[in-house]
Amino acid sequence: MTASARSLDYSQRFEGKTAIITGAGSGIGLATAEMLIQDGGRVIAVDLMEDRLKEAEARLGASYVPMPIDITRPEAAAQIVQKAEFKAEILVNNAGIMDGFLPIVELDDETWEKVLAVNTTAMMRLCRATIPHMLQMGHGAIVNVSSEASLRTCAGIAYTVSKHAVNGLTKHIAALYEKQGIRCNAVAPGGVKTNVGGNFRSEMAAQRLGPIMAATAPEMAEPELLARAICFLADDHGARYINGVILPVDAGWSVV
């Protein structure tokens, strides 16, 4: 082992860094916030549910900075970046909603627009608002939460399209801004134990997809397993040369 390798203290890998995390009041977002704070970071914790944020703040302390806001509002991205004092080195776009597994024939406009607004448009806006400040700092790490649904058919049409868009957003940012010190990657979770509703609203989809998913999907993951992968990709030491990757975190479901 070289001297430089011995000198790295990975227990404080995020010391002095500020991260923005959406959906940080519960599930994957909260687990990621906890891990970032444990490893020295400060988190701007964005969530729609103020009560969740207050509960987490009471437990995690001053490094967990709650920001209750609806990320689908056009002005939300600018307000979040301002809350981070225009110096977030890490952005974790985690917030997302499901679509009831609705196939295209059963899909209503309201579901389509809401899912795309949360899962894709809000993510794009926050990347667009954050990247200019990362460029000024000369570095930055973005981790987007995609889904197994971007790799196989295991959700409704709106959710599937939204997560394919997340992959495209991730790769495009990675390709264009790598030379300016910005990395952009994504994780693609399988089933995770969160409060994001995953019930079938379509009998046809339940009959078609239900048996396939029951036969192939692994056990639901704890949010901490996703947090480990997200923090790895956000770490400029461990993942310094990783950019534009869509990383399945699914116990191998994507290869079945």
Coordinates of N, CA and C in Angstrom, one line a residue:
M1 N 0.8 -1.2 0.0 CA 0.0 0.0 0.0 C 0.9 1.3 0.0
T2 N 0.5 2.2 -0.9 CA 1.3 3.4 -0.9 C 1.0 4.4 0.2
A3 N 1.9 5.3 0.4 CA 1.7 6.3 1.5 C 0.4 7.1 1.3
S4 N 0.2 7.5 0.0 CA -1.0 8.3 -0.3 C -2.3 7.5 0.0
A5 N -2.3 6.2 -0.3 CA -3.4 5.4 0.0 C -3.7 5.2 1.5
R6 N -2.6 5.1 2.2 CA -2.7 5.0 3.7 C -3.3 6.3 4.3
S7 N -3.0 7.4 3.6 CA -3.4 8.7 4.2 C -4.9 9.0 4.1
L8 N -5.6 8.3 3.2 CA -7.0 8.5 3.0 C -7.8 8.0 4.2
D9 N -8.6 8.8 4.8 CA -9.5 8.4 5.9 C -10.9 8.4 5.3
Y10 N -11.4 7.2 5.0 CA -12.7 7.1 4.3 C -13.9 7.3 5.3
S11 N -13.6 7.3 6.6 CA -14.6 7.6 7.6 C -15.0 9.0 7.6
Q12 N -14.2 9.9 7.0 CA -14.5 11.3 6.9 C -14.4 11.8 5.4
R13 N -14.8 10.9 4.5 CA -14.7 11.2 3.1 C -15.5 12.4 2.6
F14 N -16.5 12.8 3.4 CA -17.3 13.9 2.9 C -17.1 15.1 3.9
E15 N -16.0 15.2 4.6 CA -15.8 16.2 5.5 C -15.7 17.6 4.8
G16 N -16.4 18.6 5.3 CA -16.4 19.9 4.7 C -17.3 20.0 3.4
K17 N -18.0 19.0 3.0 CA -18.8 19.0 1.8 C -20.3 19.2 2.1
T18 N -21.0 19.8 1.2 CA -22.4 20.0 1.4 C -23.1 19.2 0.3
A19 N -24.1 18.5 0.6 CA -24.9 17.7 -0.3 C -26.3 18.1 -0.3
I20 N -27.0 18.1 -1.4 CA -28.4 18.3 -1.5 C -29.0 16.9 -1.8
I21 N -30.0 16.5 -1.0 CA -30.6 15.2 -1.2 C -32.1 15.4 -1.2
T22 N -32.8 15.0 -2.3 CA -34.2 15.1 -2.4 C -34.8 13.8 -1.9
G23 N -36.1 13.9 -1.3 CA -36.7 12.8 -0.7 C -35.9 12.3 0.5
A24 N -35.4 13.3 1.3 CA -34.5 13.0 2.4 C -35.2 12.8 3.7
G25 N -36.5 12.7 3.7 CA -37.2 12.5 4.9 C -37.4 11.1 5.3
S26 N -37.2 10.2 4.4 CA -37.5 8.8 4.6 C -36.8 7.9 3.6
G27 N -36.8 6.6 3.8 CA -36.3 5.7 2.8 C -34.9 5.8 2.4
I28 N -34.6 5.7 1.1 CA -33.3 5.8 0.5 C -32.7 7.2 0.8
G29 N -33.4 8.2 0.7 CA -32.9 9.6 0.9 C -32.4 9.8 2.3
L30 N -33.2 9.3 3.3 CA -32.8 9.5 4.7 C -31.6 8.6 5.0
A31 N -31.6 7.4 4.5 CA -30.4 6.5 4.8 C -29.2 7.1 4.2
T32 N -29.3 7.8 3.0 CA -28.1 8.4 2.4 C -27.7 9.6 3.2
A33 N -28.6 10.4 3.6 CA -28.3 11.6 4.5 C -27.6 11.1 5.7
E34 N -28.0 10.1 6.4 CA -27.4 9.6 7.6 C -25.9 9.2 7.3
M35 N -25.7 8.5 6.2 CA -24.4 8.0 5.9 C -23.5 9.2 5.5
L36 N -23.9 10.2 4.8 CA -23.1 11.3 4.4 C -22.7 12.1 5.7
I37 N -23.7 12.3 6.6 CA -23.4 13.0 7.8 C -22.4 12.2 8.7
Q38 N -22.6 10.9 8.8 CA -21.7 10.1 9.5 C -20.3 10.2 9.0
D39 N -20.1 10.4 7.7 CA -18.8 10.5 7.1 C -18.4 11.9 6.9
G40 N -18.9 12.9 7.7 CA -18.4 14.2 7.8 C -19.1 15.3 7.0
G41 N -20.2 14.9 6.2 CA -20.8 15.9 5.4 C -22.0 16.6 6.0
R42 N -22.5 17.6 5.3 CA -23.6 18.4 5.7 C -24.7 18.2 4.6
V43 N -25.9 18.0 5.0 CA -27.0 17.7 4.0 C -28.1 18.7 4.1
I44 N -28.4 19.2 2.9 CA -29.7 20.0 2.7 C -30.7 19.0 2.4
A45 N -31.6 18.7 3.3 CA -32.5 17.6 3.3 C -33.9 18.1 2.7
V46 N -34.2 17.8 1.5 CA -35.4 18.2 0.8 C -36.4 17.2 0.8
D47 N -37.6 17.6 1.2 CA -38.8 16.6 1.3 C -40.1 17.4 1.3
L48 N -41.1 16.8 0.8 CA -42.4 17.4 0.9 C -43.0 17.3 2.3
M49 N -42.7 16.3 3.1 CA -43.3 16.1 4.4 C -42.4 16.7 5.5
E50 N -42.9 17.8 6.0 CA -42.2 18.6 7.0 C -42.0 17.8 8.3
D51 N -43.0 17.0 8.7 CA -42.9 16.2 9.9 C -41.8 15.2 9.9
R52 N -41.6 14.6 8.7 CA -40.5 13.7 8.6 C -39.1 14.4 8.8
L53 N -39.0 15.5 8.2 CA -37.8 16.3 8.3 C -37.5 16.7 9.7
K54 N -38.5 17.1 10.4 CA -38.3 17.6 11.8 C -37.8 16.4 12.7
E55 N -38.4 15.3 12.5 CA -38.1 14.1 13.2 C -36.6 13.7 13.0
A56 N -36.2 13.7 11.7 CA -34.8 13.4 11.4 C -33.9 14.4 11.9
E57 N -34.2 15.7 11.8 CA -33.4 16.7 12.3 C -33.1 16.6 13.8
A58 N -34.1 16.2 14.5 CA -34.0 16.0 16.0 C -33.0 14.9 16.3
R59 N -32.9 13.9 15.5 CA -32.0 12.8 15.7 C -30.6 13.0 15.1
L60 N -30.5 13.7 14.0 CA -29.2 13.8 13.3 C -28.5 15.1 13.6
G61 N -29.2 16.1 14.1 CA -28.5 17.3 14.5 C -28.3 18.4 13.4
A62 N -27.4 19.3 13.7 CA -27.2 20.5 12.8 C -26.7 20.2 11.4
S63 N -26.1 19.1 11.2 CA -25.6 18.8 9.9 C -26.7 18.3 8.9
Y64 N -27.9 18.1 9.5 CA -29.1 17.8 8.7 C -30.0 19.0 8.6
V65 N -30.0 19.7 7.5 CA -30.7 21.0 7.3 C -32.0 20.7 6.6
P66 N -33.1 20.8 7.3 CA -34.4 20.4 6.6 C -34.9 21.6 5.7
M67 N -35.4 21.1 4.6 CA -36.0 22.1 3.7 C -37.3 21.5 3.1
P68 N -38.4 21.8 3.7 CA -39.7 21.3 3.2 C -40.1 22.1 2.0
I69 N -40.3 21.4 0.9 CA -40.7 22.1 -0.4 C -41.2 21.1 -1.4
D70 N -42.0 21.6 -2.2 CA -42.6 20.8 -3.4 C -41.6 20.9 -4.5
I71 N -40.8 19.9 -4.9 CA -39.8 20.0 -5.9 C -40.4 20.2 -7.3
T72 N -41.7 20.0 -7.5 CA -42.3 20.2 -8.8 C -42.6 21.7 -9.1
R73 N -42.5 22.6 -8.1 CA -42.7 24.0 -8.3 C -41.5 24.5 -9.2
P74 N -41.8 25.3 -10.2 CA -40.7 25.8 -11.1 C -39.6 26.6 -10.3
E75 N -40.0 27.2 -9.2 CA -39.0 28.0 -8.5 C -38.2 27.2 -7.5
A76 N -38.6 25.9 -7.3 CA -38.0 25.1 -6.2 C -36.5 24.9 -6.3
A77 N -36.1 24.6 -7.5 CA -34.6 24.3 -7.7 C -33.8 25.5 -7.3
A78 N -34.1 26.7 -7.7 CA -33.3 27.9 -7.3 C -33.3 28.1 -5.8
Q79 N -34.4 27.8 -5.1 CA -34.5 28.0 -3.7 C -33.7 27.0 -3.0
I80 N -33.7 25.8 -3.5 CA -32.9 24.7 -2.9 C -31.4 25.0 -3.0
V81 N -31.0 25.5 -4.1 CA -29.5 25.8 -4.3 C -29.1 27.0 -3.4
Q82 N -30.0 27.9 -3.3 CA -29.8 29.1 -2.4 C -29.6 28.6 -0.9
K83 N -30.5 27.6 -0.5 CA -30.4 27.1 0.8 C -29.0 26.4 1.1
A84 N -28.5 25.9 0.0 CA -27.1 25.3 0.1 C -26.0 26.3 0.0
E85 N -26.4 27.6 -0.1 CA -25.4 28.7 -0.2 C -24.6 28.6 -1.5
F86 N -25.2 28.0 -2.5 CA -24.6 28.0 -3.8 C -23.3 27.2 -3.9
K87 N -23.1 26.2 -2.9 CA -21.9 25.5 -2.9 C -22.1 24.0 -2.6
A88 N -23.1 23.4 -3.1 CA -23.3 22.0 -3.0 C -22.4 21.2 -3.9
E89 N -21.4 20.5 -3.3 CA -20.5 19.7 -4.2 C -21.1 18.3 -4.6
I90 N -22.2 18.0 -3.9 CA -22.9 16.7 -4.1 C -24.4 16.9 -4.3
L91 N -25.0 16.3 -5.3 CA -26.4 16.4 -5.5 C -26.9 14.9 -5.7
V92 N -27.9 14.6 -4.8 CA -28.5 13.2 -4.9 C -30.0 13.5 -5.2
N93 N -30.3 13.2 -6.5 CA -31.7 13.3 -6.9 C -32.4 12.0 -6.6
N94 N -33.1 11.9 -5.5 CA -33.7 10.6 -5.0 C -35.2 10.6 -5.1
A95 N -35.8 11.8 -4.9 CA -37.3 11.8 -4.8 C -38.0 11.2 -6.0
G96 N -39.0 10.4 -5.8 CA -39.7 9.8 -6.9 C -41.0 9.2 -6.4
I97 N -41.9 9.0 -7.4 CA -43.2 8.4 -7.1 C -43.5 7.3 -8.1
M98 N -44.4 6.4 -7.8 CA -44.8 5.3 -8.7 C -46.1 5.7 -9.4
D99 N -46.6 4.8 -10.3 CA -47.7 5.1 -11.1 C -48.8 4.0 -11.1
G100 N -48.8 3.1 -10.1 CA -49.8 2.1 -10.1 C -49.7 1.0 -11.1
F101 N -48.6 0.9 -11.8 CA -48.4 -0.1 -12.9 C -49.4 0.1 -14.0
L102 N -49.8 1.3 -14.3 CA -50.8 1.5 -15.3 C -50.2 1.3 -16.7
P103 N -50.8 0.4 -17.5 CA -50.4 0.4 -18.9 C -50.9 1.5 -19.7
I104 N -50.4 1.7 -20.9 CA -50.7 3.0 -21.7 C -52.2 3.2 -21.9
V105 N -53.0 2.1 -22.2 CA -54.4 2.2 -22.5 C -55.2 2.7 -21.3
E106 N -54.7 2.4 -20.1 CA -55.4 2.8 -18.8 C -54.8 4.0 -18.2
L107 N -53.8 4.6 -18.8 CA -53.1 5.8 -18.2 C -54.0 7.0 -18.4
D108 N -54.1 7.8 -17.3 CA -54.7 9.1 -17.4 C -53.7 10.2 -17.4
D109 N -54.1 11.3 -17.9 CA -53.1 12.5 -18.1 C -52.6 12.9 -16.8
E110 N -53.4 12.9 -15.7 CA -52.9 13.4 -14.4 C -51.8 12.6 -13.9
T111 N -51.9 11.3 -14.0 CA -50.8 10.4 -13.5 C -49.6 10.6 -14.3
W112 N -49.7 10.6 -15.6 CA -48.6 10.9 -16.5 C -47.8 12.1 -16.1
E113 N -48.6 13.2 -16.0 CA -48.0 14.5 -15.7 C -47.3 14.6 -14.4
K114 N -48.0 14.0 -13.4 CA -47.4 14.0 -12.0 C -46.1 13.2 -11.9
V115 N -46.1 12.0 -12.5 CA -45.0 11.1 -12.4 C -43.8 11.8 -13.1
L116 N -44.0 12.3 -14.3 CA -42.9 12.9 -15.1 C -42.4 14.2 -14.3
A117 N -43.4 14.9 -13.7 CA -43.0 16.2 -13.0 C -42.1 15.9 -11.8
V118 N -42.4 14.8 -11.1 CA -41.5 14.5 -9.9 C -40.3 13.8 -10.3
N119 N -40.4 12.8 -11.1 CA -39.3 11.8 -11.4 C -38.3 12.4 -12.4
T120 N -38.7 13.3 -13.3 CA -37.8 13.7 -14.4 C -37.6 15.2 -14.4
T121 N -38.7 16.0 -14.5 CA -38.6 17.4 -14.7 C -38.0 18.1 -13.5
A122 N -38.4 17.7 -12.3 CA -37.8 18.3 -11.1 C -36.3 17.9 -11.0
M123 N -35.9 16.7 -11.4 CA -34.5 16.3 -11.4 C -33.7 17.2 -12.4
M124 N -34.3 17.3 -13.6 CA -33.6 18.1 -14.6 C -33.4 19.6 -14.1
R125 N -34.4 20.2 -13.5 CA -34.3 21.5 -13.0 C -33.2 21.7 -11.9
L126 N -33.2 20.7 -11.0 CA -32.2 20.8 -9.9 C -30.8 20.6 -10.4
C127 N -30.6 19.7 -11.4 CA -29.3 19.6 -12.1 C -28.9 20.9 -12.8
R128 N -29.9 21.5 -13.5 CA -29.6 22.7 -14.2 C -29.3 23.9 -13.3
A129 N -29.8 23.9 -12.1 CA -29.6 24.9 -11.1 C -28.3 24.7 -10.3
T130 N -27.9 23.5 -10.2 CA -26.7 23.1 -9.4 C -25.4 23.1 -10.1
I131 N -25.4 22.7 -11.4 CA -24.2 22.5 -12.2 C -23.4 23.8 -12.3
P132 N -24.1 25.0 -12.6 CA -23.2 26.2 -12.7 C -22.4 26.5 -11.5
H133 N -22.8 26.2 -10.3 CA -22.0 26.4 -9.1 C -20.9 25.3 -9.0
M134 N -21.2 24.1 -9.4 CA -20.2 23.1 -9.4 C -19.1 23.5 -10.4
L135 N -19.5 24.1 -11.5 CA -18.5 24.5 -12.5 C -17.6 25.6 -11.9
Q136 N -18.2 26.5 -11.1 CA -17.4 27.5 -10.5 C -16.4 26.9 -9.5
M137 N -16.8 25.9 -8.8 CA -15.9 25.2 -7.8 C -14.9 24.3 -8.5
G138 N -15.2 23.9 -9.7 CA -14.3 23.0 -10.5 C -14.5 21.5 -10.2
H139 N -15.5 21.2 -9.5 CA -15.8 19.8 -9.2 C -17.2 19.6 -8.7
G140 N -17.7 18.4 -8.8 CA -19.0 18.1 -8.3 C -19.4 16.6 -8.7
A141 N -20.3 16.0 -7.8 CA -20.7 14.7 -8.1 C -22.3 14.7 -8.0
I142 N -22.9 14.2 -9.0 CA -24.3 14.0 -9.1 C -24.7 12.5 -9.1
V143 N -25.6 12.1 -8.3 CA -26.1 10.7 -8.3 C -27.6 10.8 -8.4
N144 N -28.1 10.2 -9.5 CA -29.5 10.2 -9.7 C -30.1 8.8 -9.4
V145 N -31.2 8.7 -8.8 CA -31.9 7.4 -8.5 C -32.8 7.1 -9.7
S146 N -32.4 6.1 -10.4 CA -33.1 5.6 -11.5 C -34.0 4.4 -11.0
S147 N -34.0 3.3 -11.7 CA -34.9 2.2 -11.3 C -34.6 1.0 -12.2
E148 N -34.9 -0.2 -11.6 CA -34.9 -1.4 -12.4 C -35.8 -1.3 -13.6
A149 N -36.8 -0.4 -13.5 CA -37.8 -0.2 -14.6 C -37.2 0.5 -15.8
S150 N -36.0 1.0 -15.6 CA -35.2 1.6 -16.8 C -34.5 0.5 -17.5
L151 N -34.5 -0.7 -16.9 CA -33.7 -1.9 -17.5 C -34.6 -3.0 -17.9
R152 N -35.8 -3.1 -17.4 CA -36.7 -4.1 -17.7 C -38.2 -3.6 -17.5
T153 N -39.2 -4.3 -18.0 CA -40.6 -3.9 -17.8 C -41.1 -4.4 -16.5
C154 N -41.1 -3.6 -15.5 CA -41.6 -4.0 -14.1 C -42.4 -2.9 -13.5
A155 N -43.0 -2.0 -14.3 CA -43.7 -0.9 -13.7 C -44.7 -0.4 -14.8
G156 N -45.4 0.7 -14.5 CA -46.3 1.3 -15.4 C -45.6 2.1 -16.5
I157 N -46.4 2.5 -17.5 CA -45.8 3.3 -18.6 C -45.2 4.6 -18.2
A158 N -45.8 5.3 -17.3 CA -45.3 6.6 -16.9 C -44.0 6.5 -16.1
Y159 N -44.0 5.6 -15.2 CA -42.8 5.4 -14.3 C -41.6 4.9 -15.2
T160 N -42.0 4.0 -16.1 CA -40.9 3.4 -17.0 C -40.3 4.5 -17.8
V161 N -41.1 5.3 -18.5 CA -40.6 6.4 -19.3 C -39.8 7.4 -18.5
S162 N -40.3 7.7 -17.3 CA -39.6 8.7 -16.5 C -38.2 8.2 -16.1
K163 N -38.1 6.9 -15.8 CA -36.8 6.4 -15.4 C -35.8 6.2 -16.6
H164 N -36.4 5.9 -17.7 CA -35.5 5.9 -18.9 C -35.0 7.3 -19.2
A165 N -35.8 8.3 -18.9 CA -35.4 9.7 -19.1 C -34.3 10.0 -18.1
V166 N -34.4 9.5 -16.9 CA -33.3 9.7 -15.9 C -32.0 9.2 -16.4
N167 N -32.0 8.0 -17.0 CA -30.7 7.4 -17.5 C -30.2 8.3 -18.6
G168 N -31.0 8.8 -19.5 CA -30.5 9.7 -20.5 C -30.0 11.0 -20.0
L169 N -30.7 11.6 -19.0 CA -30.2 12.8 -18.4 C -28.8 12.6 -17.7
T170 N -28.7 11.4 -17.1 CA -27.4 11.1 -16.4 C -26.3 11.0 -17.4
K171 N -26.5 10.3 -18.5 CA -25.4 10.1 -19.4 C -25.1 11.3 -20.2
H172 N -26.1 12.2 -20.5 CA -25.8 13.4 -21.2 C -25.0 14.4 -20.3
I173 N -25.3 14.5 -19.1 CA -24.5 15.4 -18.2 C -23.1 14.8 -18.0
A174 N -23.0 13.5 -17.9 CA -21.7 12.9 -17.7 C -20.8 13.2 -18.9
A175 N -21.4 13.1 -20.1 CA -20.6 13.3 -21.3 C -20.1 14.7 -21.5
L176 N -21.0 15.7 -21.2 CA -20.7 17.0 -21.5 C -19.8 17.8 -20.5
Y177 N -19.9 17.3 -19.2 CA -19.3 18.1 -18.2 C -18.1 17.4 -17.5
E178 N -17.7 16.2 -18.0 CA -16.6 15.5 -17.4 C -15.3 16.3 -17.3
K179 N -15.0 17.0 -18.4 CA -13.7 17.7 -18.5 C -13.7 18.9 -17.5
Q180 N -14.9 19.3 -17.0 CA -14.9 20.4 -16.1 C -15.0 19.9 -14.6
G181 N -14.8 18.6 -14.4 CA -14.7 18.1 -13.1 C -16.0 17.6 -12.5
I182 N -17.0 17.5 -13.3 CA -18.3 17.0 -12.8 C -18.6 15.6 -13.2
R183 N -18.9 14.7 -12.3 CA -19.3 13.3 -12.5 C -20.8 13.2 -12.3
C184 N -21.4 12.4 -13.2 CA -22.9 12.2 -13.0 C -23.1 10.7 -13.3
N185 N -23.6 10.0 -12.2 CA -24.0 8.6 -12.3 C -25.4 8.4 -11.7
A186 N -25.8 7.1 -11.9 CA -27.1 6.8 -11.4 C -27.1 5.4 -10.8
V187 N -28.0 5.2 -9.8 CA -28.2 3.8 -9.3 C -29.6 3.4 -9.8
A188 N -29.7 2.1 -10.0 CA -31.0 1.6 -10.5 C -31.5 0.5 -9.5
P189 N -32.2 0.9 -8.5 CA -32.7 -0.1 -7.5 C -33.7 -1.0 -8.0
G190 N -33.7 -2.2 -7.5 CA -34.9 -3.1 -7.6 C -35.9 -2.8 -6.5
G191 N -36.5 -3.7 -5.9 CA -37.4 -3.5 -4.8 C -36.7 -3.0 -3.6
V192 N -37.2 -2.0 -3.0 CA -36.6 -1.4 -1.8 C -37.7 -1.2 -0.7
K193 N -37.4 -1.4 0.5 CA -38.4 -1.2 1.6 C -38.5 0.3 1.9
T194 N -39.4 0.9 1.2 CA -39.7 2.4 1.4 C -41.2 2.6 1.5
N195 N -41.6 3.9 1.7 CA -43.0 4.2 1.7 C -43.6 4.6 0.4
V196 N -42.8 4.4 -0.7 CA -43.3 4.7 -2.0 C -44.3 3.6 -2.5
G197 N -45.5 4.0 -2.7 CA -46.6 3.1 -3.0 C -46.3 2.3 -4.3
G198 N -46.4 0.9 -4.2 CA -46.1 0.1 -5.3 C -47.3 -0.9 -5.6
N199 N -48.5 -0.4 -5.4 CA -49.7 -1.3 -5.6 C -50.1 -1.2 -7.0
F200 N -50.7 -2.4 -7.5 CA -51.3 -2.4 -8.8 C -52.6 -1.7 -8.9
R201 N -52.7 -0.8 -9.8 CA -54.0 -0.1 -10.1 C -54.6 -0.7 -11.4
S202 N -54.0 -1.7 -11.9 CA -54.4 -2.3 -13.2 C -54.5 -3.8 -13.1
E203 N -55.6 -4.3 -13.3 CA -55.8 -5.8 -13.2 C -55.0 -6.5 -14.3
M204 N -55.0 -5.8 -15.5 CA -54.3 -6.4 -16.6 C -52.8 -6.5 -16.3
A205 N -52.2 -5.4 -15.8 CA -50.8 -5.4 -15.4 C -50.5 -6.4 -14.3
A206 N -51.4 -6.5 -13.3 CA -51.2 -7.5 -12.3 C -51.1 -8.9 -12.8
Q207 N -52.0 -9.2 -13.8 CA -52.0 -10.5 -14.3 C -50.8 -10.8 -15.2
R208 N -50.3 -9.8 -15.9 CA -49.2 -9.9 -16.8 C -47.8 -9.9 -16.1
L209 N -47.7 -8.8 -15.3 CA -46.4 -8.6 -14.7 C -46.2 -9.3 -13.3
G210 N -47.3 -9.4 -12.6 CA -47.3 -10.0 -11.2 C -46.5 -11.3 -11.1
P211 N -46.9 -12.3 -11.9 CA -46.2 -13.6 -11.8 C -44.8 -13.5 -12.2
I212 N -44.4 -12.7 -13.2 CA -43.0 -12.6 -13.7 C -42.2 -12.0 -12.6
M213 N -42.7 -10.9 -11.9 CA -41.9 -10.3 -10.9 C -41.8 -11.2 -9.7
A214 N -42.9 -11.9 -9.3 CA -42.8 -12.8 -8.2 C -41.8 -13.9 -8.4
A215 N -41.7 -14.4 -9.7 CA -40.7 -15.5 -10.0 C -39.3 -15.0 -10.1
T216 N -39.0 -13.8 -10.4 CA -37.7 -13.3 -10.7 C -37.1 -12.3 -9.7
A217 N -37.9 -11.5 -9.1 CA -37.4 -10.4 -8.2 C -36.8 -11.0 -6.9
P218 N -35.7 -10.4 -6.5 CA -35.0 -10.8 -5.2 C -35.8 -10.2 -4.1
E219 N -35.3 -10.5 -2.9 CA -35.9 -10.0 -1.7 C -35.7 -8.5 -1.7
M220 N -36.7 -7.8 -1.1 CA -36.7 -6.3 -1.0 C -35.4 -5.9 -0.2
A221 N -34.8 -4.8 -0.7 CA -33.6 -4.4 -0.1 C -33.9 -3.3 1.0
E222 N -33.0 -3.3 2.0 CA -33.1 -2.2 3.0 C -32.5 -0.9 2.4
P223 N -33.1 0.2 2.7 CA -32.6 1.5 2.1 C -31.1 1.7 2.3
E224 N -30.5 1.2 3.4 CA -29.1 1.4 3.6 C -28.2 0.8 2.5
L225 N -28.7 -0.3 1.9 CA -27.9 -0.9 0.8 C -27.8 0.0 -0.4
L226 N -28.9 0.8 -0.7 CA -28.8 1.8 -1.7 C -28.0 3.0 -1.3
A227 N -28.1 3.4 0.0 CA -27.3 4.5 0.4 C -25.8 4.2 0.3
R228 N -25.4 3.0 0.5 CA -23.9 2.7 0.4 C -23.5 2.9 -1.1
A229 N -24.3 2.4 -2.0 CA -24.0 2.6 -3.4 C -24.0 4.1 -3.8
I230 N -24.9 4.8 -3.4 CA -25.0 6.3 -3.7 C -23.8 7.0 -3.1
C231 N -23.5 6.7 -1.9 CA -22.3 7.4 -1.3 C -21.0 7.0 -1.9
F232 N -20.9 5.8 -2.4 CA -19.7 5.4 -3.2 C -19.6 6.2 -4.4
L233 N -20.7 6.3 -5.2 CA -20.6 7.1 -6.4 C -20.4 8.6 -6.1
A234 N -20.8 9.1 -5.0 CA -20.6 10.5 -4.6 C -19.2 10.8 -4.1
D235 N -18.5 9.8 -3.8 CA -17.2 9.9 -3.2 C -16.1 10.2 -4.3
D236 N -15.5 11.3 -4.3 CA -14.5 11.7 -5.3 C -13.2 10.9 -5.2
H237 N -13.0 10.1 -4.1 CA -11.8 9.3 -4.0 C -12.2 7.9 -4.5
G238 N -13.2 7.2 -3.9 CA -13.5 5.9 -4.3 C -14.0 5.7 -5.7
A239 N -14.8 6.8 -6.2 CA -15.4 6.7 -7.5 C -14.9 7.8 -8.5
R240 N -13.7 8.2 -8.2 CA -13.1 9.3 -9.0 C -13.1 9.1 -10.5
Y241 N -13.0 7.9 -11.0 CA -12.9 7.6 -12.4 C -14.2 7.0 -12.9
I242 N -15.3 7.1 -12.2 CA -16.5 6.5 -12.6 C -17.5 7.6 -13.0
N243 N -18.0 7.6 -14.2 CA -18.8 8.6 -14.7 C -19.7 8.1 -15.8
G244 N -21.0 8.5 -15.8 CA -21.9 8.1 -16.8 C -22.5 6.7 -16.6
V245 N -22.3 6.1 -15.4 CA -22.7 4.7 -15.2 C -24.1 4.7 -14.6
I246 N -24.9 3.7 -15.1 CA -26.2 3.3 -14.5 C -25.9 2.0 -13.7
L247 N -25.8 2.1 -12.4 CA -25.4 1.0 -11.6 C -26.6 0.2 -11.0
P248 N -26.9 -1.0 -11.5 CA -28.0 -1.7 -10.9 C -27.6 -2.1 -9.4
V249 N -28.6 -1.9 -8.5 CA -28.4 -2.3 -7.1 C -29.6 -3.1 -6.8
D250 N -29.6 -4.4 -7.2 CA -30.8 -5.2 -7.3 C -30.5 -6.7 -7.1
A251 N -29.4 -7.0 -6.5 CA -29.0 -8.4 -6.2 C -29.0 -9.2 -7.5
G252 N -28.8 -8.6 -8.6 CA -28.7 -9.4 -9.9 C -29.9 -9.5 -10.7
W253 N -31.0 -8.8 -10.2 CA -32.3 -9.0 -10.9 C -32.2 -8.6 -12.4
S254 N -31.4 -7.6 -12.7 CA -31.3 -7.1 -14.1 C -30.7 -8.1 -15.0
V255 N -30.1 -9.1 -14.5 CA -29.4 -10.1 -15.4 C -30.3 -11.4 -15.5
V256 N -31.4 -11.5 -14.8 CA -32.2 -12.7 -14.8 C -33.1 -12.6 -16.0

